[in-house]
Protein backbone atom coordinates (compact mmCIF):
# COMPACT_ATOMS: atom_id res chain seq x y z
CA UNK A 1 0.00 0.00 0.00
CA UNK A 2 1.18 3.51 -0.77
CA UNK A 3 2.33 5.41 2.28
CA UNK A 4 2.22 9.12 3.07
CA UNK A 5 5.34 11.23 3.41
CA UNK A 6 6.34 14.85 3.85
CA UNK A 7 9.63 16.48 2.90
CA UNK A 8 10.96 20.00 3.45
CA UNK A 9 12.11 21.78 0.30
CA UNK A 10 12.99 25.29 -0.83
CA UNK A 11 9.42 25.41 -2.19
CA UNK A 12 7.84 24.58 1.15
CA UNK A 13 6.82 21.30 2.73
CA UNK A 14 5.65 18.82 0.10
CA UNK A 15 3.33 15.89 0.76
CA UNK A 16 3.68 12.76 -1.35
CA UNK A 17 2.58 9.14 -1.65
CA UNK A 18 5.26 6.47 -2.01
CA UNK A 19 5.03 2.87 -3.19
CA UNK A 20 7.45 0.17 -4.26
CA UNK A 21 11.21 -0.11 -4.07
CA UNK A 22 12.23 -0.66 -7.67
CA UNK A 23 15.61 0.34 -9.04
CA UNK A 24 14.14 3.14 -11.14
CA UNK A 25 12.06 5.99 -9.69
CA UNK A 26 8.82 7.19 -11.29
CA UNK A 27 7.44 10.57 -10.21
CA UNK A 28 3.76 11.28 -10.86
CA UNK A 29 2.51 14.86 -11.29
CA UNK A 30 -1.23 15.42 -10.99
CA UNK A 31 -3.50 17.88 -12.77
CA UNK A 32 -4.72 21.30 -11.62
CA UNK A 33 -6.93 21.05 -8.55
CA UNK A 34 -5.94 17.44 -7.92
CA UNK A 35 -3.49 15.69 -5.65
CA UNK A 36 -1.33 12.58 -5.44
CA UNK A 37 -4.57 10.62 -4.97
CA UNK A 38 -5.34 11.21 -8.65
CA UNK A 39 -3.09 8.18 -9.21
CA UNK A 40 -4.54 5.96 -6.48
CA UNK A 41 -6.00 3.53 -9.05
CA UNK A 42 -2.53 2.62 -10.31
CA UNK A 43 0.16 3.60 -7.78
CA UNK A 44 0.21 0.29 -5.92
CA UNK A 45 0.41 -1.75 -9.14
CA UNK A 46 3.21 0.48 -10.46
CA UNK A 47 5.06 -0.10 -7.20
CA UNK A 48 5.63 -3.71 -8.25
CA UNK A 49 8.30 -2.59 -10.71
CA UNK A 50 9.11 1.05 -9.84
CA UNK A 51 9.92 3.19 -6.85
CA UNK A 52 6.88 5.48 -7.20
CA UNK A 53 6.55 9.00 -5.79
CA UNK A 54 3.32 10.92 -6.40
CA UNK A 55 3.52 14.49 -5.12
CA UNK A 56 1.02 17.13 -4.13
CA UNK A 57 2.35 20.09 -6.09
CA UNK A 58 3.00 23.29 -4.10
CA UNK A 59 -0.32 24.86 -3.18
CA UNK A 60 -2.26 21.60 -3.63
CA UNK A 61 -3.35 18.70 -1.48
CA UNK A 62 -1.49 18.58 1.81
CA UNK A 63 1.57 20.46 0.54
CA UNK A 64 2.31 23.95 1.81
CA UNK A 65 0.19 26.74 0.26
CA UNK A 66 1.74 29.11 -2.24
CA UNK A 67 1.56 32.85 -1.58
CA UNK A 68 2.89 34.13 -4.89
CA UNK A 69 2.56 33.38 -8.60
CA UNK A 70 4.26 30.18 -9.74
CA UNK A 71 5.30 29.76 -13.36
CA UNK A 72 5.51 26.38 -15.06
CA UNK A 73 9.28 26.73 -14.90
CA UNK A 74 9.07 27.33 -11.13
CA UNK A 75 7.03 24.16 -10.71
CA UNK A 76 9.71 22.28 -12.67
CA UNK A 77 12.32 23.68 -10.30
CA UNK A 78 10.15 22.48 -7.41
CA UNK A 79 10.20 18.93 -8.83
CA UNK A 80 14.01 19.05 -8.84
CA UNK A 81 14.01 20.39 -5.27
CA UNK A 82 11.64 17.56 -4.31
CA UNK A 83 14.05 15.03 -5.85
CA UNK A 84 17.02 16.61 -4.08
CA UNK A 85 15.26 16.51 -0.72
CA UNK A 86 14.55 12.79 -1.13
CA UNK A 87 18.01 11.96 -2.50
CA UNK A 88 16.71 10.99 -5.96
CA UNK A 89 19.37 11.73 -8.56
CA UNK A 90 17.38 10.77 -11.67
CA UNK A 91 13.78 9.75 -12.26
CA UNK A 92 11.21 9.15 -14.94
CA UNK A 93 8.34 11.64 -14.72
CA UNK A 94 4.71 11.36 -15.84
CA UNK A 95 2.61 14.47 -15.57
CA UNK A 96 -1.00 15.14 -16.54
CA UNK A 97 -2.31 18.52 -17.78
CA UNK A 98 -0.28 21.11 -15.80
CA UNK A 99 1.87 18.10 -14.88
CA UNK A 100 2.45 17.52 -18.59
CA UNK A 101 3.59 21.11 -19.06
CA UNK A 102 5.93 20.66 -16.09
CA UNK A 103 7.31 17.58 -17.86
CA UNK A 104 8.09 19.70 -20.91
CA UNK A 105 9.87 22.30 -18.77
CA UNK A 106 11.85 19.56 -17.04
CA UNK A 107 12.93 18.07 -20.36
CA UNK A 108 13.98 21.46 -21.67
CA UNK A 109 15.83 22.62 -18.53
CA UNK A 110 16.73 19.64 -16.34
CA UNK A 111 17.32 16.80 -18.78
CA UNK A 112 20.27 15.53 -16.75
CA UNK A 113 17.84 14.59 -13.95
CA UNK A 114 15.35 12.76 -16.19
CA UNK A 115 15.31 9.17 -17.46
CA UNK A 116 12.01 9.16 -19.37
CA UNK A 117 9.34 11.85 -19.71
CA UNK A 118 5.64 11.08 -20.14
CA UNK A 119 3.86 14.39 -20.88
CA UNK A 120 0.18 13.44 -20.69
CA UNK A 121 -2.79 15.49 -21.88
CA UNK A 122 -0.52 18.54 -22.13
CA UNK A 123 -2.22 21.82 -23.12
CA UNK A 124 -0.72 23.55 -26.18
CA UNK A 125 -3.13 26.40 -26.85
CA UNK A 126 -2.61 29.52 -28.93
CA UNK A 127 -3.00 32.98 -27.40
CA UNK A 128 -6.34 33.42 -29.15
CA UNK A 129 -7.69 30.15 -27.76
CA UNK A 130 -6.58 31.12 -24.25
CA UNK A 131 -8.27 34.52 -24.56
CA UNK A 132 -11.52 33.15 -25.92
CA UNK A 133 -11.76 30.35 -23.36
CA UNK A 134 -10.75 32.41 -20.31
CA UNK A 135 -14.29 33.24 -19.07
CA UNK A 136 -15.10 29.51 -19.03
CA UNK A 137 -11.81 28.75 -17.29
CA UNK A 138 -12.54 31.32 -14.60
CA UNK A 139 -16.00 29.85 -13.94
CA UNK A 140 -14.52 26.34 -13.74
CA UNK A 141 -11.73 27.10 -11.29
CA UNK A 142 -13.26 29.90 -9.24
CA UNK A 143 -16.03 27.59 -8.07
CA UNK A 144 -14.12 24.69 -6.47
CA UNK A 145 -17.11 22.49 -5.56
CA UNK A 146 -18.72 20.86 -8.59
CA UNK A 147 -21.78 18.68 -9.12
CA UNK A 148 -21.93 15.15 -10.50
CA UNK A 149 -23.38 16.53 -13.76
CA UNK A 150 -20.35 18.83 -14.15
CA UNK A 151 -17.77 16.14 -13.43
CA UNK A 152 -19.25 13.02 -15.02
CA UNK A 153 -18.66 13.98 -18.69
CA UNK A 154 -14.90 14.18 -18.01
CA UNK A 155 -14.51 10.50 -17.02
CA UNK A 156 -15.54 7.06 -18.26
CA UNK A 157 -17.21 6.34 -14.95
CA UNK A 158 -17.57 8.53 -11.88
CA UNK A 159 -18.08 6.87 -8.51
CA UNK A 160 -19.12 8.54 -5.25
CA UNK A 161 -15.51 8.14 -4.11
CA UNK A 162 -14.24 9.99 -7.20
CA UNK A 163 -16.72 12.79 -6.55
CA UNK A 164 -15.63 13.12 -2.93
CA UNK A 165 -11.95 13.12 -3.88
CA UNK A 166 -12.51 15.63 -6.69
CA UNK A 167 -14.21 18.20 -4.47
CA UNK A 168 -11.99 17.65 -1.43
CA UNK A 169 -8.85 18.21 -3.52
CA UNK A 170 -10.25 21.27 -5.32
CA UNK A 171 -11.21 22.85 -2.00
CA UNK A 172 -7.77 22.13 -0.57
CA UNK A 173 -6.16 23.95 -3.50
CA UNK A 174 -8.69 26.79 -3.56
CA UNK A 175 -9.84 29.10 -6.33
CA UNK A 176 -6.86 31.48 -6.27
CA UNK A 177 -4.24 28.74 -6.59
CA UNK A 178 -6.13 26.85 -9.31
CA UNK A 179 -6.61 29.98 -11.39
CA UNK A 180 -2.96 30.91 -10.85
CA UNK A 181 -2.02 27.53 -12.35
CA UNK A 182 -4.09 28.40 -15.40
CA UNK A 183 -2.23 31.71 -15.68
CA UNK A 184 1.02 29.75 -15.49
CA UNK A 185 -0.12 27.58 -18.40
CA UNK A 186 -1.36 30.59 -20.37
CA UNK A 187 1.97 32.41 -19.97
CA UNK A 188 4.17 29.37 -20.60
CA UNK A 189 5.76 29.16 -24.06
CA UNK A 190 5.28 25.44 -24.48
CA UNK A 191 5.88 25.73 -28.23
CA UNK A 192 9.43 26.99 -27.62
CA UNK A 193 10.25 24.36 -25.00
CA UNK A 194 8.99 21.23 -26.79
CA UNK A 195 11.89 21.22 -29.33
CA UNK A 196 14.36 21.80 -26.47
CA UNK A 197 13.56 18.49 -24.81
CA UNK A 198 16.66 16.30 -25.00
CA UNK A 199 15.62 13.30 -22.94
CA UNK A 200 13.70 10.16 -23.89
CA UNK A 201 10.04 11.11 -24.17
CA UNK A 202 6.73 9.35 -24.75
CA UNK A 203 3.77 11.68 -25.38
CA UNK A 204 0.32 10.51 -24.25
CA UNK A 205 -3.15 11.84 -25.10
CA UNK A 206 -6.68 10.58 -24.59
CA UNK A 207 -8.71 10.39 -27.77
CA UNK A 208 -11.63 12.12 -25.99
CA UNK A 209 -9.55 14.64 -24.06
CA UNK A 210 -9.70 18.42 -24.47
CA UNK A 211 -6.02 18.70 -25.50
CA UNK A 212 -5.96 16.15 -28.35
CA UNK A 213 -5.64 18.92 -30.97
CA UNK A 214 -2.15 19.58 -29.62
CA UNK A 215 -0.78 16.20 -30.66
CA UNK A 216 0.52 17.73 -33.90
CA UNK A 217 2.52 20.29 -31.93
CA UNK A 218 4.49 17.47 -30.34
CA UNK A 219 4.84 15.62 -33.64
CA UNK A 220 6.30 18.77 -35.19
CA UNK A 221 8.43 19.92 -32.28
CA UNK A 222 9.59 16.51 -31.09
CA UNK A 223 9.30 14.17 -34.11
CA UNK A 224 11.45 11.39 -32.64
CA UNK A 225 9.22 10.95 -29.58
CA UNK A 226 6.64 8.15 -29.76
CA UNK A 227 3.08 9.31 -29.31
CA UNK A 228 0.29 7.22 -27.84
CA UNK A 229 -3.41 8.00 -28.22
CA UNK A 230 -5.35 6.12 -25.53
CA UNK A 231 -8.76 4.91 -26.71
CA UNK A 232 -11.91 5.93 -24.91
CA UNK A 233 -9.93 8.13 -22.51
CA UNK A 234 -10.42 11.77 -21.63
CA UNK A 235 -8.26 14.18 -19.67
CA UNK A 236 -7.61 11.68 -16.87
CA UNK A 237 -6.30 8.40 -18.34
CA UNK A 238 -4.94 7.40 -14.92
CA UNK A 239 -8.59 7.07 -13.87
CA UNK A 240 -10.18 6.04 -17.17
CA UNK A 241 -7.73 3.23 -17.95
CA UNK A 242 -5.01 2.88 -15.31
CA UNK A 243 -4.02 -0.60 -16.50
CA UNK A 244 -3.34 0.61 -20.04
CA UNK A 245 -1.44 3.66 -18.83
CA UNK A 246 0.70 1.38 -16.65
CA UNK A 247 1.36 -0.85 -19.68
CA UNK A 248 2.56 2.15 -21.70
CA UNK A 249 4.87 3.30 -18.91
CA UNK A 250 6.31 -0.16 -18.33
CA UNK A 251 6.84 -0.64 -22.07
CA UNK A 252 9.10 2.41 -22.15
CA UNK A 253 10.83 1.27 -18.97
CA UNK A 254 11.94 -1.94 -20.69
CA UNK A 255 14.35 0.06 -22.84
CA UNK A 256 15.61 1.91 -19.77
CA UNK A 257 16.35 -1.34 -18.00
CA UNK A 258 18.36 -2.64 -20.96
CA UNK A 259 20.39 0.55 -21.11
CA UNK A 260 21.35 0.25 -17.45
Coordinates of N, CA and C in Angstrom, one line a residue, residues 2-189:
X2 N 0.4 2.2 -0.8 CA 1.2 3.5 -0.8 C 1.2 4.1 0.6
X3 N 2.2 4.8 1.0 CA 2.3 5.4 2.3 C 2.5 6.9 2.1
X4 N 2.1 7.7 3.1 CA 2.2 9.1 3.1 C 3.6 9.5 3.5
X5 N 4.1 10.6 3.0 CA 5.3 11.2 3.4 C 5.3 12.7 3.2
X6 N 6.1 13.4 4.0 CA 6.3 14.9 3.9 C 7.8 15.1 3.8
X7 N 8.2 16.1 3.0 CA 9.6 16.5 2.9 C 9.7 18.0 2.8
X8 N 10.7 18.6 3.5 CA 11.0 20.0 3.4 C 11.8 20.3 2.2
X9 N 11.4 21.3 1.5 CA 12.1 21.8 0.3 C 12.2 23.3 0.3
X10 N 12.9 23.8 -0.7 CA 13.0 25.3 -0.8 C 11.7 25.9 -1.3
X11 N 10.7 25.0 -1.7 CA 9.4 25.4 -2.2 C 8.4 25.1 -1.2
X12 N 8.8 24.9 0.1 CA 7.8 24.6 1.2 C 7.8 23.1 1.4
X13 N 7.0 22.7 2.4 CA 6.8 21.3 2.7 C 5.9 20.6 1.7
X14 N 6.4 19.5 1.2 CA 5.6 18.8 0.1 C 5.2 17.5 0.6
X15 N 3.9 17.2 0.4 CA 3.3 15.9 0.8 C 3.4 15.0 -0.5
X16 N 3.6 13.7 -0.2 CA 3.7 12.8 -1.4 C 3.2 11.4 -0.9
X17 N 2.8 10.6 -1.9 CA 2.6 9.1 -1.7 C 3.7 8.4 -2.2
X18 N 4.1 7.3 -1.6 CA 5.3 6.5 -2.0 C 4.9 5.0 -2.0
X19 N 5.3 4.3 -3.1 CA 5.0 2.9 -3.2 C 6.2 2.2 -3.9
X20 N 6.4 1.0 -3.6 CA 7.5 0.2 -4.3 C 8.9 0.5 -3.9
X21 N 9.8 -0.3 -4.4 CA 11.2 -0.1 -4.1 C 12.1 -0.5 -5.3
X22 N 11.5 -0.3 -6.5 CA 12.2 -0.7 -7.7 C 13.5 0.1 -7.9
X23 N 14.3 -0.3 -8.8 CA 15.6 0.3 -9.0 C 15.4 1.7 -9.6
X24 N 14.4 1.9 -10.5 CA 14.1 3.1 -11.1 C 13.0 3.9 -10.5
X25 N 13.1 5.2 -10.3 CA 12.1 6.0 -9.7 C 11.1 6.6 -10.7
X26 N 9.8 6.6 -10.5 CA 8.8 7.2 -11.3 C 8.1 8.2 -10.4
X27 N 8.1 9.5 -10.9 CA 7.4 10.6 -10.2 C 6.2 10.9 -11.0
X28 N 5.1 11.0 -10.3 CA 3.8 11.3 -10.9 C 3.3 12.7 -10.5
X29 N 2.9 13.5 -11.5 CA 2.5 14.9 -11.3 C 1.0 15.0 -11.7
X30 N 0.2 15.4 -10.8 CA -1.2 15.4 -11.0 C -1.7 16.7 -11.7
X31 N -2.9 16.8 -12.0 CA -3.5 17.9 -12.8 C -3.9 19.0 -11.8
X32 N -4.3 20.1 -12.4 CA -4.7 21.3 -11.6 C -5.9 21.0 -10.8
X33 N -5.8 21.3 -9.5 CA -6.9 21.0 -8.5 C -6.9 19.6 -8.0
X34 N -6.0 18.8 -8.4 CA -5.9 17.4 -7.9 C -4.9 17.3 -6.8
X35 N -4.5 16.0 -6.7 CA -3.5 15.7 -5.6 C -2.9 14.4 -6.0
X36 N -2.0 13.9 -5.2 CA -1.3 12.6 -5.4 C -2.4 11.5 -5.6
X37 N -3.5 11.7 -4.9 CA -4.6 10.6 -5.0 C -5.2 10.5 -6.3
X38 N -4.9 11.4 -7.3 CA -5.3 11.2 -8.7 C -4.8 9.9 -9.2
X39 N -3.7 9.4 -8.7 CA -3.1 8.2 -9.2 C -3.4 7.0 -8.3
X40 N -4.3 7.0 -7.4 CA -4.5 6.0 -6.5 C -5.0 4.7 -7.2
X41 N -5.6 4.7 -8.4 CA -6.0 3.5 -9.1 C -4.8 2.7 -9.7
X42 N -3.6 3.3 -9.7 CA -2.5 2.6 -10.3 C -1.2 2.6 -9.5
X43 N -1.1 3.4 -8.4 CA 0.2 3.6 -7.8 C 0.7 2.3 -7.2
X44 N -0.2 1.5 -6.5 CA 0.2 0.3 -5.9 C 0.7 -0.7 -7.0
X45 N 0.0 -0.8 -8.1 CA 0.4 -1.7 -9.1 C 1.7 -1.3 -9.7
X46 N 1.9 0.0 -9.9 CA 3.2 0.5 -10.5 C 4.4 0.2 -9.5
X47 N 4.0 0.2 -8.2 CA 5.1 -0.1 -7.2 C 5.7 -1.5 -7.3
X48 N 5.1 -2.4 -8.1 CA 5.6 -3.7 -8.2 C 6.9 -3.7 -9.0
X49 N 7.1 -2.6 -9.9 CA 8.3 -2.6 -10.7 C 9.1 -1.3 -10.6
X50 N 8.5 -0.3 -10.0 CA 9.1 1.0 -9.8 C 9.2 1.5 -8.4
X51 N 10.0 2.4 -8.1 CA 9.9 3.2 -6.8 C 9.1 4.4 -7.2
X52 N 7.8 4.5 -6.8 CA 6.9 5.5 -7.2 C 6.7 6.6 -6.2
X53 N 6.8 7.8 -6.6 CA 6.6 9.0 -5.8 C 5.5 9.9 -6.5
X54 N 4.4 10.0 -5.9 CA 3.3 10.9 -6.4 C 3.2 12.1 -5.5
X55 N 3.5 13.3 -6.0 CA 3.5 14.5 -5.1 C 2.2 15.2 -5.1
X56 N 2.0 16.0 -4.1 CA 1.0 17.1 -4.1 C 1.8 18.4 -4.5
X57 N 1.6 18.9 -5.7 CA 2.3 20.1 -6.1 C 2.2 21.3 -5.1
X58 N 3.1 22.2 -5.0 CA 3.0 23.3 -4.1 C 1.6 24.0 -4.3
X59 N 1.0 24.2 -3.1 CA -0.3 24.9 -3.2 C -1.5 23.9 -3.3
X60 N -1.2 22.6 -3.4 CA -2.3 21.6 -3.6 C -2.2 20.5 -2.6
X61 N -3.3 19.8 -2.4 CA -3.4 18.7 -1.5 C -2.9 19.1 -0.1
X62 N -2.0 18.3 0.5 CA -1.5 18.6 1.8 C -0.1 19.2 1.8
X63 N 0.3 19.7 0.6 CA 1.6 20.5 0.5 C 1.3 21.9 1.0
X64 N 2.4 22.6 1.3 CA 2.3 23.9 1.8 C 1.7 24.9 0.8
X65 N 0.8 25.8 1.2 CA 0.2 26.7 0.3 C 1.2 27.6 -0.4
X66 N 0.9 28.1 -1.6 CA 1.7 29.1 -2.2 C 1.1 30.5 -2.0
X67 N 2.0 31.5 -1.9 CA 1.6 32.9 -1.6 C 2.0 33.8 -2.7
X68 N 2.5 33.3 -3.8 CA 2.9 34.1 -4.9 C 2.7 33.4 -6.2
X69 N 2.7 34.0 -7.3 CA 2.6 33.4 -8.6 C 3.7 32.4 -8.9
X70 N 3.3 31.2 -9.3 CA 4.3 30.2 -9.7 C 4.1 30.0 -11.2
X71 N 5.3 30.1 -11.9 CA 5.3 29.8 -13.4 C 5.5 28.3 -13.5
X72 N 5.3 27.8 -14.8 CA 5.5 26.4 -15.1 C 7.0 26.0 -14.8
X73 N 7.9 27.0 -15.1 CA 9.3 26.7 -14.9 C 9.6 26.6 -13.4
X74 N 8.9 27.4 -12.6 CA 9.1 27.3 -11.1 C 8.6 26.0 -10.6
X75 N 7.5 25.5 -11.1 CA 7.0 24.2 -10.7 C 8.0 23.1 -11.1
X76 N 8.7 23.2 -12.3 CA 9.7 22.3 -12.7 C 10.9 22.3 -11.7
X77 N 11.3 23.5 -11.3 CA 12.3 23.7 -10.3 C 11.9 23.0 -9.0
X78 N 10.6 23.1 -8.6 CA 10.1 22.5 -7.4 C 10.2 21.0 -7.5
X79 N 10.0 20.4 -8.7 CA 10.2 18.9 -8.8 C 11.6 18.5 -8.5
X80 N 12.6 19.3 -9.1 CA 14.0 19.0 -8.8 C 14.3 19.2 -7.3
X81 N 13.8 20.2 -6.7 CA 14.0 20.4 -5.3 C 13.4 19.2 -4.5
X82 N 12.3 18.7 -4.9 CA 11.6 17.6 -4.3 C 12.6 16.3 -4.4
X83 N 13.1 16.1 -5.6 CA 14.0 15.0 -5.8 C 15.3 15.2 -5.0
X84 N 15.8 16.4 -4.9 CA 17.0 16.6 -4.1 C 16.7 16.3 -2.6
X85 N 15.6 16.7 -2.1 CA 15.3 16.5 -0.7 C 15.1 15.0 -0.4
X86 N 14.7 14.2 -1.4 CA 14.5 12.8 -1.1 C 15.8 12.0 -1.6
X87 N 16.8 12.7 -2.1 CA 18.0 12.0 -2.5 C 17.8 11.2 -3.8
X88 N 16.9 11.6 -4.7 CA 16.7 11.0 -6.0 C 17.5 11.7 -7.0
X89 N 18.5 11.1 -7.6 CA 19.4 11.7 -8.6 C 18.7 11.8 -9.9
X90 N 18.1 10.7 -10.4 CA 17.4 10.8 -11.7 C 16.1 10.0 -11.5
X91 N 15.1 10.4 -12.3 CA 13.8 9.7 -12.3 C 13.1 9.9 -13.6
X92 N 12.2 9.0 -13.9 CA 11.2 9.2 -14.9 C 10.0 9.9 -14.4
X93 N 9.4 10.8 -15.2 CA 8.3 11.6 -14.7 C 7.1 11.6 -15.7
X94 N 6.0 11.3 -15.1 CA 4.7 11.4 -15.8 C 3.9 12.5 -15.2
X95 N 3.4 13.4 -16.0 CA 2.6 14.5 -15.6 C 1.4 14.7 -16.4
X96 N 0.3 15.0 -15.8 CA -1.0 15.1 -16.5 C -1.4 16.6 -16.5
X97 N -1.8 17.1 -17.7 CA -2.3 18.5 -17.8 C -1.2 19.5 -17.4
X98 N -1.4 20.3 -16.3 CA -0.3 21.1 -15.8 C 1.0 20.2 -15.5
X99 N 0.7 19.0 -15.1 CA 1.9 18.1 -14.9 C 2.6 17.8 -16.2
X100 N 1.8 17.7 -17.3 CA 2.5 17.5 -18.6 C 3.3 18.7 -19.0
X101 N 2.8 19.9 -18.7 CA 3.6 21.1 -19.1 C 4.9 21.1 -18.2
X102 N 4.7 20.7 -16.9 CA 5.9 20.7 -16.1 C 6.9 19.7 -16.7
X103 N 6.4 18.6 -17.2 CA 7.3 17.6 -17.9 C 8.1 18.2 -19.0
X104 N 7.4 19.0 -19.8 CA 8.1 19.7 -20.9 C 9.2 20.6 -20.4
X105 N 8.9 21.4 -19.4 CA 9.9 22.3 -18.8 C 11.0 21.5 -18.2
X106 N 10.8 20.4 -17.6 CA 11.9 19.6 -17.0 C 12.8 19.0 -18.2
X107 N 12.1 18.6 -19.2 CA 12.9 18.1 -20.4 C 13.8 19.1 -21.0
X108 N 13.3 20.4 -21.0 CA 14.0 21.5 -21.7 C 15.1 22.1 -20.8
X109 N 14.9 21.9 -19.5 CA 15.8 22.6 -18.5 C 16.6 21.7 -17.6
X110 N 16.1 20.5 -17.3 CA 16.7 19.6 -16.3 C 16.9 18.2 -16.9
X111 N 17.3 18.1 -18.1 CA 17.3 16.8 -18.8 C 18.3 15.8 -18.1
X112 N 19.3 16.4 -17.4 CA 20.3 15.5 -16.7 C 19.7 14.8 -15.5
X113 N 18.5 15.2 -15.1 CA 17.8 14.6 -13.9 C 16.7 13.6 -14.4
X114 N 16.5 13.5 -15.7 CA 15.3 12.8 -16.2 C 15.8 11.5 -17.0
X115 N 15.1 10.4 -16.7 CA 15.3 9.2 -17.5 C 14.3 9.1 -18.6
X116 N 13.0 9.1 -18.3 CA 12.0 9.2 -19.4 C 10.9 10.2 -19.0
X117 N 10.5 10.9 -19.9 CA 9.3 11.8 -19.7 C 8.1 11.3 -20.3
X118 N 6.9 11.5 -19.6 CA 5.6 11.1 -20.1 C 4.7 12.3 -20.0
X119 N 4.8 13.3 -20.9 CA 3.9 14.4 -20.9 C 2.5 13.9 -21.3
X120 N 1.5 14.0 -20.5 CA 0.2 13.4 -20.7 C -0.9 14.5 -20.7
X121 N -1.7 14.5 -21.8 CA -2.8 15.5 -21.9 C -2.3 16.9 -21.7
X122 N -1.2 17.2 -22.3 CA -0.5 18.5 -22.1 C -1.2 19.6 -23.0
X123 N -1.6 20.7 -22.3 CA -2.2 21.8 -23.1 C -1.2 22.5 -24.0
X124 N -1.5 22.8 -25.3 CA -0.7 23.5 -26.2 C -1.7 24.5 -26.9
X125 N -2.1 25.5 -26.3 CA -3.1 26.4 -26.8 C -2.5 27.7 -27.4
X126 N -3.1 28.2 -28.4 CA -2.6 29.5 -28.9 C -3.1 30.6 -28.0
X127 N -2.6 31.8 -28.2 CA -3.0 33.0 -27.4 C -4.5 33.3 -27.6
X128 N -4.9 33.1 -28.9 CA -6.3 33.4 -29.2 C -7.3 32.4 -28.4
X129 N -6.9 31.2 -28.4 CA -7.7 30.1 -27.8 C -7.7 30.4 -26.3
X130 N -6.6 30.8 -25.7 CA -6.6 31.1 -24.3 C -7.5 32.3 -24.0
X131 N -7.4 33.3 -24.8 CA -8.3 34.5 -24.6 C -9.7 34.2 -24.7
X132 N -10.1 33.4 -25.7 CA -11.5 33.1 -25.9 C -12.1 32.2 -24.9
X133 N -11.3 31.3 -24.3 CA -11.8 30.3 -23.4 C -11.6 30.8 -21.9
X134 N -11.0 32.0 -21.7 CA -10.7 32.4 -20.3 C -12.0 32.6 -19.4
X135 N -13.1 33.1 -19.9 CA -14.3 33.2 -19.1 C -14.8 31.9 -18.6
X136 N -14.7 30.9 -19.4 CA -15.1 29.5 -19.0 C -14.1 28.9 -18.0
X137 N -12.8 29.2 -18.2 CA -11.8 28.7 -17.3 C -12.0 29.4 -15.9
X138 N -12.3 30.7 -15.9 CA -12.5 31.3 -14.6 C -13.7 30.7 -13.9
X139 N -14.8 30.4 -14.6 CA -16.0 29.8 -13.9 C -15.7 28.4 -13.4
X140 N -14.9 27.7 -14.2 CA -14.5 26.3 -13.7 C -13.7 26.3 -12.5
X141 N -12.7 27.2 -12.4 CA -11.7 27.1 -11.3 C -12.0 28.0 -10.1
X142 N -12.9 29.0 -10.3 CA -13.3 29.9 -9.2 C -14.4 29.4 -8.4
X143 N -15.0 28.3 -8.8 CA -16.0 27.6 -8.1 C -15.5 26.2 -7.8
X144 N -14.8 26.0 -6.7 CA -14.1 24.7 -6.5 C -15.1 23.5 -6.4
X145 N -16.2 23.6 -5.7 CA -17.1 22.5 -5.6 C -18.0 22.3 -6.8
X146 N -18.0 21.1 -7.4 CA -18.7 20.9 -8.6 C -19.7 19.7 -8.4
X147 N -20.7 19.7 -9.2 CA -21.8 18.7 -9.1 C -21.4 17.5 -9.9
X148 N -22.1 16.4 -9.7 CA -21.9 15.2 -10.5 C -22.1 15.4 -12.0
X149 N -23.1 16.2 -12.4 CA -23.4 16.5 -13.8 C -22.2 17.3 -14.4
X150 N -21.5 18.1 -13.6 CA -20.4 18.8 -14.1 C -19.1 17.9 -14.3
X151 N -19.0 17.0 -13.4 CA -17.8 16.1 -13.4 C -17.9 14.9 -14.3
X152 N -19.1 14.3 -14.3 CA -19.2 13.0 -15.0 C -18.8 13.0 -16.5
X153 N -19.1 14.0 -17.3 CA -18.7 14.0 -18.7 C -17.1 13.9 -18.9
X154 N -16.4 14.1 -17.9 CA -14.9 14.2 -18.0 C -14.2 12.8 -17.8
X155 N -15.0 11.8 -17.3 CA -14.5 10.5 -17.0 C -15.3 9.4 -17.7
X156 N -14.7 8.2 -17.8 CA -15.5 7.1 -18.3 C -16.6 6.8 -17.3
X157 N -16.3 6.7 -16.0 CA -17.2 6.3 -14.9 C -16.8 7.2 -13.7
X158 N -17.8 7.8 -13.1 CA -17.6 8.5 -11.9 C -18.3 7.8 -10.7
X159 N -17.5 7.5 -9.7 CA -18.1 6.9 -8.5 C -18.3 7.9 -7.4
X160 N -19.0 7.6 -6.4 CA -19.1 8.5 -5.2 C -17.8 8.9 -4.7
X161 N -16.9 7.9 -4.6 CA -15.5 8.1 -4.1 C -14.8 9.2 -5.0
X162 N -14.9 9.0 -6.3 CA -14.2 10.0 -7.2 C -14.8 11.4 -7.0
X163 N -16.1 11.5 -6.8 CA -16.7 12.8 -6.6 C -16.2 13.4 -5.3
X164 N -16.1 12.6 -4.2 CA -15.6 13.1 -2.9 C -14.2 13.6 -3.1
X165 N -13.4 12.8 -3.7 CA -11.9 13.1 -3.9 C -11.8 14.4 -4.7
X166 N -12.6 14.5 -5.8 CA -12.5 15.6 -6.7 C -12.8 16.9 -5.9
X167 N -13.8 17.0 -5.2 CA -14.2 18.2 -4.5 C -13.4 18.5 -3.3
X168 N -12.9 17.4 -2.5 CA -12.0 17.7 -1.4 C -10.7 18.3 -1.9
X169 N -10.1 17.7 -3.0 CA -8.9 18.2 -3.5 C -9.0 19.6 -4.1
X170 N -10.1 19.9 -4.8 CA -10.2 21.3 -5.3 C -10.4 22.3 -4.2
X171 N -11.1 21.9 -3.1 CA -11.2 22.8 -2.0 C -9.9 23.0 -1.3
X172 N -9.1 22.0 -1.2 CA -7.8 22.1 -0.6 C -6.9 23.1 -1.3
X173 N -7.0 23.0 -2.7 CA -6.2 23.9 -3.5 C -6.7 25.4 -3.4
X174 N -8.0 25.5 -3.6 CA -8.7 26.8 -3.6 C -8.7 27.5 -4.9
X175 N -9.6 28.4 -5.1 CA -9.8 29.1 -6.3 C -8.6 29.9 -6.8
X176 N -8.0 30.6 -5.9 CA -6.9 31.5 -6.3 C -5.7 30.6 -6.8
X177 N -5.4 29.6 -6.1 CA -4.2 28.7 -6.6 C -4.6 28.1 -7.9
X178 N -5.8 27.5 -8.1 CA -6.1 26.9 -9.3 C -6.1 27.8 -10.5
X179 N -6.6 29.0 -10.3 CA -6.6 30.0 -11.4 C -5.2 30.5 -11.7
X180 N -4.4 30.5 -10.6 CA -3.0 30.9 -10.9 C -2.2 29.9 -11.7
X181 N -2.6 28.6 -11.5 CA -2.0 27.5 -12.3 C -2.4 27.8 -13.8
X182 N -3.7 28.2 -14.0 CA -4.1 28.4 -15.4 C -3.3 29.6 -16.0
X183 N -3.1 30.6 -15.2 CA -2.2 31.7 -15.7 C -0.8 31.2 -16.0
X184 N -0.3 30.3 -15.2 CA 1.0 29.7 -15.5 C 1.0 29.0 -16.8
X185 N 0.0 28.3 -17.1 CA -0.1 27.6 -18.4 C -0.3 28.6 -19.5
X186 N -1.1 29.6 -19.3 CA -1.4 30.6 -20.4 C -0.1 31.3 -20.7
X187 N 0.7 31.6 -19.7 CA 2.0 32.4 -20.0 C 3.2 31.6 -20.4
X188 N 3.1 30.3 -20.3 CA 4.2 29.4 -20.6 C 4.3 29.2 -22.1
X189 N 5.5 29.4 -22.6 CA 5.8 29.2 -24.1 C 6.1 27.7 -24.3

